[in-house]
Coordinates of C-alpha atoms and ligand atoms in Angstrom, one line a residue:
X1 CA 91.8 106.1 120.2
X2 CA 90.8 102.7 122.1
X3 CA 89.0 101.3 119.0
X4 CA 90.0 97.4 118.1
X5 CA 92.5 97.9 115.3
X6 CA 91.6 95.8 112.4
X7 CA 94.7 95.5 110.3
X8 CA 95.0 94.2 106.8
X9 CA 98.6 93.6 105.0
X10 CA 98.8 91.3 102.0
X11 CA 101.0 88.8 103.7
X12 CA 100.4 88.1 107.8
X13 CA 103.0 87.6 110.1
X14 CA 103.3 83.7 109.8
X15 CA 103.6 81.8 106.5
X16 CA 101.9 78.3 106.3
X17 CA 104.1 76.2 103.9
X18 CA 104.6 72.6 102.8
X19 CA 108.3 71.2 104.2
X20 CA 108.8 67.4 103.7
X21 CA 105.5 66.8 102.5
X22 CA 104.0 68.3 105.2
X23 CA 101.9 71.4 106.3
X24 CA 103.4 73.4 108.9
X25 CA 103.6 77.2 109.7
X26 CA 106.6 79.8 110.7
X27 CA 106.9 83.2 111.2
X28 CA 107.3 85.5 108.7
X29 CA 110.2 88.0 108.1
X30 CA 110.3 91.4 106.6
X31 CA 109.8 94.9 107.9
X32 CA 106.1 95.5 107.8
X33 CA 106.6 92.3 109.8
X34 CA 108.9 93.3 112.6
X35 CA 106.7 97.0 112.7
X36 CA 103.8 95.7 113.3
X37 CA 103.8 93.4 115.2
X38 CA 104.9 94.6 118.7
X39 CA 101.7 96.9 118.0
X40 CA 99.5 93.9 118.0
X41 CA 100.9 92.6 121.0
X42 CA 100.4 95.9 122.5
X43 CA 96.5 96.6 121.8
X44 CA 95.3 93.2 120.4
X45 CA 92.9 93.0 117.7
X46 CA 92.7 91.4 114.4
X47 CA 95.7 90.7 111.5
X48 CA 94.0 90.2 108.1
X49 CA 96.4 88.8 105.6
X50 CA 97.7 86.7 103.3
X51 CA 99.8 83.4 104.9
X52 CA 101.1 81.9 101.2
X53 CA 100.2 79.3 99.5
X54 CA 98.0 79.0 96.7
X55 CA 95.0 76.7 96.3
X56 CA 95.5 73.2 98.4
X57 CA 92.8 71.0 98.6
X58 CA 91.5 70.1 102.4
X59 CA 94.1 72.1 104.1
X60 CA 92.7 73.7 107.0
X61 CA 94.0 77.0 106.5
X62 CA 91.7 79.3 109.4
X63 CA 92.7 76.3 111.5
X64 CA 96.4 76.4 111.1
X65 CA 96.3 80.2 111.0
X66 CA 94.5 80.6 114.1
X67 CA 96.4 78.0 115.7
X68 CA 99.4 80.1 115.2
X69 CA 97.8 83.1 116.5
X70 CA 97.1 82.0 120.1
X71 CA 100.7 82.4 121.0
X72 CA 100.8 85.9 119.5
X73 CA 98.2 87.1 121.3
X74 CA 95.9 88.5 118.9
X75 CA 93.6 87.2 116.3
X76 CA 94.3 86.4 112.6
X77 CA 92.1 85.8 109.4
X78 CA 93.2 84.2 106.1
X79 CA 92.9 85.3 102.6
X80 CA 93.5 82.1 100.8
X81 CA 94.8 82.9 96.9
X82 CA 94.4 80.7 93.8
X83 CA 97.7 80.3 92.3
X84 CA 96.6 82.2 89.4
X85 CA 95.5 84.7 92.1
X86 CA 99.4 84.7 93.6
X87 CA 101.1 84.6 89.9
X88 CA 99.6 87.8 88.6
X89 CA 98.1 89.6 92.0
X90 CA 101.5 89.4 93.9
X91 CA 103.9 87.8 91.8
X92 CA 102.7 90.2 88.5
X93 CA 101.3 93.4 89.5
X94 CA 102.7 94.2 92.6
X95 CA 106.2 92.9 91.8
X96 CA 106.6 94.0 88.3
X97 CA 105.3 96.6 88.7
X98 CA 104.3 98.7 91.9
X99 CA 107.3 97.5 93.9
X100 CA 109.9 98.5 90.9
X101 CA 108.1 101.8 89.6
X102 CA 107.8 102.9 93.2
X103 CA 111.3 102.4 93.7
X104 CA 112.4 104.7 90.6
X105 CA 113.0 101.1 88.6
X106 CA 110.3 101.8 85.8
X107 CA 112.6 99.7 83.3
X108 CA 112.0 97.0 85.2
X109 CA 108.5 96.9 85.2
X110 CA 106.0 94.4 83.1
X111 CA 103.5 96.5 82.5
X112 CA 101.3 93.4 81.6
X113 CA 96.9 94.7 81.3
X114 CA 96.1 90.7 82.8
X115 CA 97.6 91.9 86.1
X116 CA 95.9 94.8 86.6
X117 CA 92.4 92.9 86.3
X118 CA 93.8 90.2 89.0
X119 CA 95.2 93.3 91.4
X120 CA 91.8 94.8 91.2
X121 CA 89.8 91.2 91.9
X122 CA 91.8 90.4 95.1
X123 CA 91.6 93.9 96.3
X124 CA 87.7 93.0 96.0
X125 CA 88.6 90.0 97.8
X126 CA 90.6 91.4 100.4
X127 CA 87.7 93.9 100.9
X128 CA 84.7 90.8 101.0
X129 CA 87.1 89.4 104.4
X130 CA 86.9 92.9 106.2
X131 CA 83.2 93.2 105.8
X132 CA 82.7 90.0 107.5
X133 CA 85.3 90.4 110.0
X134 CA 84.7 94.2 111.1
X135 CA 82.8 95.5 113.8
X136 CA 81.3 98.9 114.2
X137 CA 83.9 101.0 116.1
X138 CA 86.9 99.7 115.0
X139 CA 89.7 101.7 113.1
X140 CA 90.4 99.7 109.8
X141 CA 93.8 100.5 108.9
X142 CA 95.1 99.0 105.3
X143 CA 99.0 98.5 104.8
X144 CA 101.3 99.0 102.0
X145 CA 100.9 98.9 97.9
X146 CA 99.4 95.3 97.3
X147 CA 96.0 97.1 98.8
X148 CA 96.2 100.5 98.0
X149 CA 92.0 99.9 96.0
X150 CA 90.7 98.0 99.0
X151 CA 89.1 101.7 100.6
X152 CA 87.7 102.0 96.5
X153 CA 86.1 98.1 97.0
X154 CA 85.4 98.7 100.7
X155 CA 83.2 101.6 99.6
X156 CA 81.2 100.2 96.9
X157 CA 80.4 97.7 99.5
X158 CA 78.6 100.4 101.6
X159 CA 81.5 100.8 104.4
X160 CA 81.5 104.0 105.5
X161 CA 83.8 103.9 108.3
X162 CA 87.2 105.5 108.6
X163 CA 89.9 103.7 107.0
X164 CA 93.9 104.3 107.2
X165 CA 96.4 103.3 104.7
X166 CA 100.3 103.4 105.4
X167 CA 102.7 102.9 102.5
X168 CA 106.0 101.3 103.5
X169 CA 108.1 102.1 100.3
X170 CA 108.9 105.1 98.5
X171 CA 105.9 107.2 96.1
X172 CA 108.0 108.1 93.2
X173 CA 107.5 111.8 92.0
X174 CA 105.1 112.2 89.0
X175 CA 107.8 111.5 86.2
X176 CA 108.2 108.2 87.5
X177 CA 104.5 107.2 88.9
X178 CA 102.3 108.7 85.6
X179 CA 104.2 106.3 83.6
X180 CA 101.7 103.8 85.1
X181 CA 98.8 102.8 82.4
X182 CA 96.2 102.6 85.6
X183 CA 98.2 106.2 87.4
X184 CA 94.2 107.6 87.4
X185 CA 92.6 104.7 88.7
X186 CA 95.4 103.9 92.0
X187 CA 95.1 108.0 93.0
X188 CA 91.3 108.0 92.9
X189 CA 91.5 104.7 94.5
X190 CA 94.2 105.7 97.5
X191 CA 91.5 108.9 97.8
X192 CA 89.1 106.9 98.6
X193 CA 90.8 106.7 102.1
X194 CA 90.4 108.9 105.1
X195 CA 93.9 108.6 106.4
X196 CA 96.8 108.1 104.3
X197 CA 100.4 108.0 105.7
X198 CA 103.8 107.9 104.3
X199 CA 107.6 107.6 105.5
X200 CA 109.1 110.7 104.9
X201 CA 108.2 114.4 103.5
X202 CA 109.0 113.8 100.3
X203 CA 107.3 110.7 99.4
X204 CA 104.4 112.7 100.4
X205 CA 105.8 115.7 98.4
X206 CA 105.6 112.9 95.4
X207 CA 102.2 112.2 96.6
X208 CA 100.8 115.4 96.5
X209 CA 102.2 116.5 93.4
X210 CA 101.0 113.7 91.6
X211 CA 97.5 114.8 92.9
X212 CA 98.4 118.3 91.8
X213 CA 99.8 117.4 88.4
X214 CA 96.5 115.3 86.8
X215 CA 93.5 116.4 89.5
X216 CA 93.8 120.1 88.6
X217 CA 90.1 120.3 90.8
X218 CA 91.5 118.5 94.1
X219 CA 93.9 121.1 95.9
X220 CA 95.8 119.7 99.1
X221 CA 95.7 122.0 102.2
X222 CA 97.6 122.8 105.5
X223 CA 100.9 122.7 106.5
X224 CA 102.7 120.1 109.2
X225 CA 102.4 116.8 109.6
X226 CA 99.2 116.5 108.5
X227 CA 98.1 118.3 105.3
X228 CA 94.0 117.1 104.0
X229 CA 92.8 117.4 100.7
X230 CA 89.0 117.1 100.1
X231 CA 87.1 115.0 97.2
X232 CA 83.7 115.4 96.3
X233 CA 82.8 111.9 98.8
X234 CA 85.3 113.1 101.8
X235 CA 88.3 114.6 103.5
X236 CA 91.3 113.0 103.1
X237 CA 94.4 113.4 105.7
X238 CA 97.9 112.9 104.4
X239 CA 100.5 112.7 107.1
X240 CA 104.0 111.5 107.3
X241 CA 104.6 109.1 109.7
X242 CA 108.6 107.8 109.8
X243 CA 107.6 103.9 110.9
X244 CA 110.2 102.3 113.6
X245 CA 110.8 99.4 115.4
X246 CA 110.3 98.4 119.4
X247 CA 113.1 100.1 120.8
X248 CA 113.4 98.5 124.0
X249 CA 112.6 94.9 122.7
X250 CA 115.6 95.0 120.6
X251 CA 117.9 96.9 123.5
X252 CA 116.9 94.0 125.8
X253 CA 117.4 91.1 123.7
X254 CA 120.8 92.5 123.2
X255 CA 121.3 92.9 126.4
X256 CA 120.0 89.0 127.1
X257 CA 122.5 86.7 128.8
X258 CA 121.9 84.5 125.3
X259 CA 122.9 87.3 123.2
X260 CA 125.9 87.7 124.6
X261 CA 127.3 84.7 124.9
X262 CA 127.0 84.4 121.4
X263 CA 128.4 87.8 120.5
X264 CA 131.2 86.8 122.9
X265 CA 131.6 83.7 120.2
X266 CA 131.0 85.7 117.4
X267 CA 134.1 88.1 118.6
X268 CA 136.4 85.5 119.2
X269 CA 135.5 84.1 115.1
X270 CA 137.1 87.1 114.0
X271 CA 139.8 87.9 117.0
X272 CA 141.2 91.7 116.1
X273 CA 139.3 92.5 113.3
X274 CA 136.7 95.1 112.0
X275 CA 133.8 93.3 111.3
X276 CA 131.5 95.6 109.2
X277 CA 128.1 93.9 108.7
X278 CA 125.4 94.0 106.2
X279 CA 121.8 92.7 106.8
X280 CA 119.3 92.5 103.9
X281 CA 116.1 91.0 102.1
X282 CA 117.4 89.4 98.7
X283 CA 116.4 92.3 96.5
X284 CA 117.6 94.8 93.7
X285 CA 116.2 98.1 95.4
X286 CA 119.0 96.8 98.8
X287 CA 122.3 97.5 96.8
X288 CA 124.0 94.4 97.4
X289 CA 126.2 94.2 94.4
X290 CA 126.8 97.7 94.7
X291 CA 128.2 97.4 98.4
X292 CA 130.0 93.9 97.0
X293 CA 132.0 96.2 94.3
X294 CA 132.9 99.0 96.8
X295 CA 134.0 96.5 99.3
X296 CA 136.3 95.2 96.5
X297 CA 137.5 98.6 95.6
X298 CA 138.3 99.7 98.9
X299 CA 140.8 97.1 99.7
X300 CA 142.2 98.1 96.2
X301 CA 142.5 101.6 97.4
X302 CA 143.1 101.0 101.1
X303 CA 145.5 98.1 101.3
X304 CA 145.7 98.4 105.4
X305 CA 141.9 97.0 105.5
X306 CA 143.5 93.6 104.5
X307 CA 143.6 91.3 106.5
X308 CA 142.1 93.8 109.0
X309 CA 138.0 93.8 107.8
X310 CA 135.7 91.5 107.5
X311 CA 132.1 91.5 105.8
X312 CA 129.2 89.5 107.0
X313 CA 126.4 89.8 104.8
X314 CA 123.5 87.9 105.6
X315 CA 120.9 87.8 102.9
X316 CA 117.5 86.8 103.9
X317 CA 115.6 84.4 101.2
X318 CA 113.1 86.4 99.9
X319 CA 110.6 86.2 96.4
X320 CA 113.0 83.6 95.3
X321 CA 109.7 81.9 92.8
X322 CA 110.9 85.0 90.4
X323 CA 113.7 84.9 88.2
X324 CA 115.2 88.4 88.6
X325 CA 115.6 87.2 92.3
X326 CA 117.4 84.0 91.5
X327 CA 119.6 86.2 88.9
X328 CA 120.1 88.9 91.8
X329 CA 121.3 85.8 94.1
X330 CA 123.5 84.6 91.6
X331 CA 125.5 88.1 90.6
X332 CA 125.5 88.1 94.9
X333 CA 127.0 85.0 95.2
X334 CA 129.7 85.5 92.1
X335 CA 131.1 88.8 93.4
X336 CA 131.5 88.1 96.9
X337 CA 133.9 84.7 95.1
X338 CA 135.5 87.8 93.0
X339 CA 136.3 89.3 95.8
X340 CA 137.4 86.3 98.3
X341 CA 139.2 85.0 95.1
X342 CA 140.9 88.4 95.1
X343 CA 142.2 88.9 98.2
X344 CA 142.2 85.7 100.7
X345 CA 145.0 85.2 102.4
X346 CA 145.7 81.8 104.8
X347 CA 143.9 82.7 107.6
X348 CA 141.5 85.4 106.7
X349 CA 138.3 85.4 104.2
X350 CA 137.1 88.8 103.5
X351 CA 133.8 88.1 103.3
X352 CA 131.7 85.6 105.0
X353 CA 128.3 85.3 103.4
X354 CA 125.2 83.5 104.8
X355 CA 121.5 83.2 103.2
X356 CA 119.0 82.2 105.3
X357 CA 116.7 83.7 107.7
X358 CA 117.9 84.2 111.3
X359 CA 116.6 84.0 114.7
X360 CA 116.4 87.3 117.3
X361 CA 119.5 85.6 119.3
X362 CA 121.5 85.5 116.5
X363 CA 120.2 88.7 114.5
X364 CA 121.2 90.5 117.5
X365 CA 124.6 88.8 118.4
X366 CA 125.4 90.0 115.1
X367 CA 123.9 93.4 115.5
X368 CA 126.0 93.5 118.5
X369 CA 129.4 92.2 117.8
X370 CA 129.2 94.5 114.4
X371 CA 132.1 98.0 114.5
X372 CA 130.4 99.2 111.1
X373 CA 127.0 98.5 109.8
X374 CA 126.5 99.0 106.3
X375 CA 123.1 99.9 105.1
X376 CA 122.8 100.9 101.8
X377 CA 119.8 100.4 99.3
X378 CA 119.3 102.0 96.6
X379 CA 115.8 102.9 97.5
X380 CA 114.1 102.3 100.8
X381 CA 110.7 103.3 102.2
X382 CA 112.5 103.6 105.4
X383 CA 115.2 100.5 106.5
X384 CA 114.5 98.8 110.1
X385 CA 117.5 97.3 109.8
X386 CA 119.7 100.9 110.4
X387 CA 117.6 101.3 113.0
X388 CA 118.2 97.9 115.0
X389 CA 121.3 98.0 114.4
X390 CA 121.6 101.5 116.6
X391 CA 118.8 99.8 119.2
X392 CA 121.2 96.6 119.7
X393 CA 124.1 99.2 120.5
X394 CA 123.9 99.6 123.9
X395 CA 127.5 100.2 124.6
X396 CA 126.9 103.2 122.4
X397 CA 130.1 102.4 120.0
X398 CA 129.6 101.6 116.2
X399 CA 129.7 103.3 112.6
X400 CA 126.0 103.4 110.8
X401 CA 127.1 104.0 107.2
X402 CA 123.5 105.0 105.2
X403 CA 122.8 105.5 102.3
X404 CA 121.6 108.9 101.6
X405 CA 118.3 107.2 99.7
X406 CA 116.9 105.2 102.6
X407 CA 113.8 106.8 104.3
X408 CA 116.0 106.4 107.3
X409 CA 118.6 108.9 106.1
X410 CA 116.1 111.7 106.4
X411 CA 116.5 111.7 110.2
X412 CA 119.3 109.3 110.8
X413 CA 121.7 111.6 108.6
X414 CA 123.6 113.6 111.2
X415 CA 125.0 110.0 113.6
X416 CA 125.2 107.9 109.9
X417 CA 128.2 108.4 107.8
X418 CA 125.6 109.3 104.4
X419 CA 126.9 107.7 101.0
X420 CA 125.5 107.2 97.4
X421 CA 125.1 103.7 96.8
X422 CA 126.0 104.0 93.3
X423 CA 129.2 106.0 94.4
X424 CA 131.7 103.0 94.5
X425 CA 135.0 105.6 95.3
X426 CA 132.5 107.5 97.7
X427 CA 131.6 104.1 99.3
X428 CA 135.3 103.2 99.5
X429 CA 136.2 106.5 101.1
X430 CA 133.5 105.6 104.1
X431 CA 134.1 102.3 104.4
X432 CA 137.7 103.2 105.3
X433 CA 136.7 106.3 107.3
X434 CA 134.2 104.4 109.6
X435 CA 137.1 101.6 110.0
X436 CA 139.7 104.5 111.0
X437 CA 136.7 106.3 113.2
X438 CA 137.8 106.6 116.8
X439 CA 135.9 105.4 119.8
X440 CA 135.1 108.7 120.9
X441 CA 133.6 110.2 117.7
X442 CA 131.4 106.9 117.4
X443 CA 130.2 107.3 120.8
X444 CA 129.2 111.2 120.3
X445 CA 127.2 109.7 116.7
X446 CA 125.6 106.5 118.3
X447 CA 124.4 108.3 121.2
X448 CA 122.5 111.0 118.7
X449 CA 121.5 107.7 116.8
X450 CA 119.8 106.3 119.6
X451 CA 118.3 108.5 121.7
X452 CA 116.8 109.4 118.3
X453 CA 115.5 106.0 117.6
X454 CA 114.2 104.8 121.1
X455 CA 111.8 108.1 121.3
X456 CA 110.8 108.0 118.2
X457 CA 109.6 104.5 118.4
X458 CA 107.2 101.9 116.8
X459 CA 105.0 103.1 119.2
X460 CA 105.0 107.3 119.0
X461 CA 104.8 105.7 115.2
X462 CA 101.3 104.3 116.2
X463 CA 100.0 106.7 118.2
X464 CA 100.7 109.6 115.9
X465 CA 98.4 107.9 113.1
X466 CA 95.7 107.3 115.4
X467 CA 95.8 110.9 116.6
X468 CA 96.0 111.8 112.7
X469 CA 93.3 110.0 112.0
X470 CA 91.0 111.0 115.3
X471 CA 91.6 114.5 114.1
X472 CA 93.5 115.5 117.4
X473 CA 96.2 117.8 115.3
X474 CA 97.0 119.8 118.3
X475 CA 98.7 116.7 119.8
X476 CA 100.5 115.7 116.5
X477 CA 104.6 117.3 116.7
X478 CA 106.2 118.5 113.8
X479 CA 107.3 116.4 111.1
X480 CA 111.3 115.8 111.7
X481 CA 113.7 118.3 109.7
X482 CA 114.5 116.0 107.0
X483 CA 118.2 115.6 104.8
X484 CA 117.4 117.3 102.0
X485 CA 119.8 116.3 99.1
X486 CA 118.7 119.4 97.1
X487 CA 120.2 121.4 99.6
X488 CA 123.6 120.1 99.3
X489 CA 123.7 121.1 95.3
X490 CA 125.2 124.6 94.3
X491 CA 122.2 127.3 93.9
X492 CA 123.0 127.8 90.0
X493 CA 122.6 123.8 89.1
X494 CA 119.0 123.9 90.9
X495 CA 118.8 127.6 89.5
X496 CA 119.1 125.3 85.7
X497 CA 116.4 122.5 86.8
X498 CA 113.9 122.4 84.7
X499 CA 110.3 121.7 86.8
X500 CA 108.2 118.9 86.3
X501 CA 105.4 119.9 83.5
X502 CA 102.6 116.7 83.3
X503 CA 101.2 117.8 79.7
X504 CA 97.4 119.0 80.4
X505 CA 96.2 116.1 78.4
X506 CA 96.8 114.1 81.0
X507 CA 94.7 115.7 83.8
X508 CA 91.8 114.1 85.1
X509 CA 90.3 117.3 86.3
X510 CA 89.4 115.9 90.2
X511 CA 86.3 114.2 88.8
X512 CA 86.2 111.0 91.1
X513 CA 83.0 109.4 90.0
Ligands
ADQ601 P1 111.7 95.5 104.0 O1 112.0 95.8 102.6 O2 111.5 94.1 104.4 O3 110.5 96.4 104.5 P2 113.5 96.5 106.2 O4 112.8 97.7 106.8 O5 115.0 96.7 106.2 O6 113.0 96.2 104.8 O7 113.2 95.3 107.1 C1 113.8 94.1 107.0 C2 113.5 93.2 108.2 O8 113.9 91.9 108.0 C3 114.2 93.7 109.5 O9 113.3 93.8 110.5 C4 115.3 92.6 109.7 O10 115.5 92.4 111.1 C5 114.6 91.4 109.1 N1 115.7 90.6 108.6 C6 116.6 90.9 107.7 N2 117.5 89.9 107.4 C7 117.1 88.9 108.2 C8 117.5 87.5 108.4 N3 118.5 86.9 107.8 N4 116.8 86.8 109.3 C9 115.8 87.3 109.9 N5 115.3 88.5 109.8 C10 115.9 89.3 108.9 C11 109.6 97.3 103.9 C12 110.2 98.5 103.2 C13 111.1 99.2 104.1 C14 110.4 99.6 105.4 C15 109.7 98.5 106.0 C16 108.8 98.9 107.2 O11 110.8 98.1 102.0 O12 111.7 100.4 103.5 O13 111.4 100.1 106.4 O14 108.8 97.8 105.1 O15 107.9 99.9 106.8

């Protein structure tokens, strides 16, 4: 498909912010981020987004933004927010509630009716910028759940043309997602698309049965990677796409003469010791007070890591206007002074914390000069971070420990050492057993790992929606065999498992008016 990609995210890949008293832009951070990216760079075309903010008089914000665009070599247009727009749009509804429902958090949703009207009125708004910006031809493709009615507002608008969406994070399965007051409205809505794409097979599985459960009319087809449902306005594809970084971008700055000087530093920081690494966003669904507490109970149980580990964990700032995130910072910042209060010794810290962003040099260095890697949310759409870790690896030595509820794990599970994050002996056990893991085993895993991750790049990621969405399904591969946790359980306990019933009351019966 050589049509201009026109993509739309809720924030764009650079953030225009005030520092000292003055405007100035830099680039943003995240995964969507890192993803897309490289696939802009690629093919060109047009970023629509957010860039932060809220309203400030006279600031020239197209200027600035497409100021900061010439150097990435494709276009950008800004959605500029009111500040009411950001508190109940992006602060409200889809941080108290998408974000945690979607995530299996439900309890720590706000499920406030205000946000849902603001959600709805900057989808509208998102969809007004797409109309002006698109031309015929080109392959609209809508990411992630800040934007999951702009196909609904695009089409009440007259647009007719094919639009994609991809959601980066989880679906929940219907227990969780019909606990939503609008759960009608967002499916009909996300229908209203011709493409939609998810992570893994069973956030699609989630998907599907949620259409099953309350649109008793709408039945979902096919079997694969692609699997189409049809509404009374269209056919809708539903494929599962495992998103991925650039492989070789991330090999080669680790491989950079820069890179390794500073890993070569890095090494001599912590002469002789395991240094196990973690790399995160500040958020709850990451597990960072979990992995804190099993650290801490692993050099309980396993006094030989003393003195012989290290943690880095670098937290990246992230959503820091809300309070749980200030909270989650704080409880961070207390345990790793439990356990540095616990155990320092003169001459060695057992964990070394930094929060801030990082640049590729040192991201990688760390990447690099890392024996474990510890990557363990308690829910992830998918986790870039396990995967450039293993692209940074190019001595093919080093211990992925993953949890076993990252999208990742689904085809990362036989190189990783799998754990539940909520395990804390379980997470001590593999902490120890990657620090005792010999060279040779690590090599045999990493290998898998990476050959694993550099074919099944950002790239194939790419091209396999566009063929989705072109309708070429001959040229589409199998979706990957996945981990299946079910599988692992003795027959009679899944034997007990009660099904999921949705009560018919709450059927919509397919009509999509
Ligand atoms: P995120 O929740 O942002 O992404 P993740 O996929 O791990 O999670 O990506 C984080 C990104 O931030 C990585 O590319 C990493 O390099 C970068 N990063 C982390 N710490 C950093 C630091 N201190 N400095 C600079 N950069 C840092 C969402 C979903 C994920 C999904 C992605 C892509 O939540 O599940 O994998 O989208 O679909």
């Amino acid at each position: 498909m050589s049509a201009r990609l026109l993509v739309v995210s809720n924030r764009l890949p650079v953030v225009i912010e005030q520092s000292d008293g003055r405007w100035c832009s830099r680039p943003g951070s995240g995964g969507l981020v890192t993803a897309l990216t490289p696939v802009l760079r690629q093919r060109g075309g047009l970023w629509i987004g957010w860039p932060g903010g809220g309203e400030e008089g006279g600031l020239d914000l197209a200027g600035m933004v497409t100021a900061a665009g010439e150097p990435a070599g494709f276009d950008f247009a800004p959605v500029k927010l009111t500040t009411d727009e950001r508190d109940k749009f992006y602060y409200g509804f889809s941080n108290e509630i998408v974000w945690p429902l979607f995530h299996g958090l439900h309890t720590r949703c706000n499920f406030d009716p205000a946000y849902w009207k603001t959600y709805q009125a900057v989808n509208c708004k998102f969809a007004r910028i797409i109309k002006e910006n698109v031309d015929r031809g080109d392959f609209i493709w809508v990411h992630d759940y800040h934007l999951m009615h702009v196909a609904k507002e695009l089409r009440e608008v007259g647009l007719q043309q094919k639009i994609g969406f991809f959601l980066h994070i989880p679906f929940p399965p219907p227990e969780i997602f019909l606990k939503m007051p609008w759960r009608f409205d967002v499916l009909q809505a996300l229908l209203e698309f011709d493409v939609l794409g998810f992570q893994t097979q069973n956030y699609r599985r989630n998907f599907t049965q949620c259409i099953s459960s309350v649109m008793p009319g709408i039945s979902v087809r096919g079997r694969g990677r692609v699997l189409t449902t049809k509404t009374p306005q269209r056919k809708v594809r539903i494929g599962v796409f495992p998103i991925s970084i650039d492989f070789d971008e991330f090999a080669d700055k680790a491989a950079s003469a820069e890179t390794t000087e500073q890993t070569l530093h890095l090494r001599q920081t912590y002469p002789g010791r395991t240094l196990m690494l973690g790399v995160d966003r500040l958020d709850y669904t990451k597990g960072i007070p979990e992995r804190l507490k099993a650290l801490g109970h692993a050099f309980e149980r396993y006094p030989e890591l003393r003195e012989h580990m290290t943690l880095v964990q670098v937290v990246v700032p992230s959503r820091t206007a809300i309070d749980e995130y200030q909270d989650l910072k704080a409880e961070i910042e207390m345990l790793v002074s439990e356990v540095n209060g616990q155990f320092t010794v003169p001459g060695w810290i057992p964990i070394h914390y930094i929060f801030r962003n990082l640049d590729r040099t040192d991201l990688t260095a760390f990447y690099r000069a890392a024996d474990i890697m510890s990557v363990t949310p308690l829910r992830d759409g998918m986790n870039l971070v396990a995967k450039e870790y293993c692209a940074c690896r190019i001595e093919n030595d080093g211990v992925l420990i993953l949890s076993e509820f990252a999208g990742t794990a689904a085809t990362m599970h036989r190189g990783a050492l799998l754990v539940n994050p909520h395990d804390v002996e379980g997470m001590a056990d593999a902490i120890y057993n990657a620090f005792l893991m010999g060279k040779k085993e690590q090599r045999t895993r990493m290998r898998g790992l990476r050959q694993g991750v550099r074919k099944y790049d950002v790239f194939w990621w790419l091209d396999m929606f566009l063929k989705a969405s072109s309708e070429q399904d001959a040229e589409l591969a199998a979706p990957p065999e996945e981990y299946d946790l079910m599988a692992m359980l003795p027959p009679e306990s899944l034997a007990q498992a009660e099904p999921v019933r949705v009560p018919e009351s709450l059927s919509c019966d397919g009509a999509l008016e």
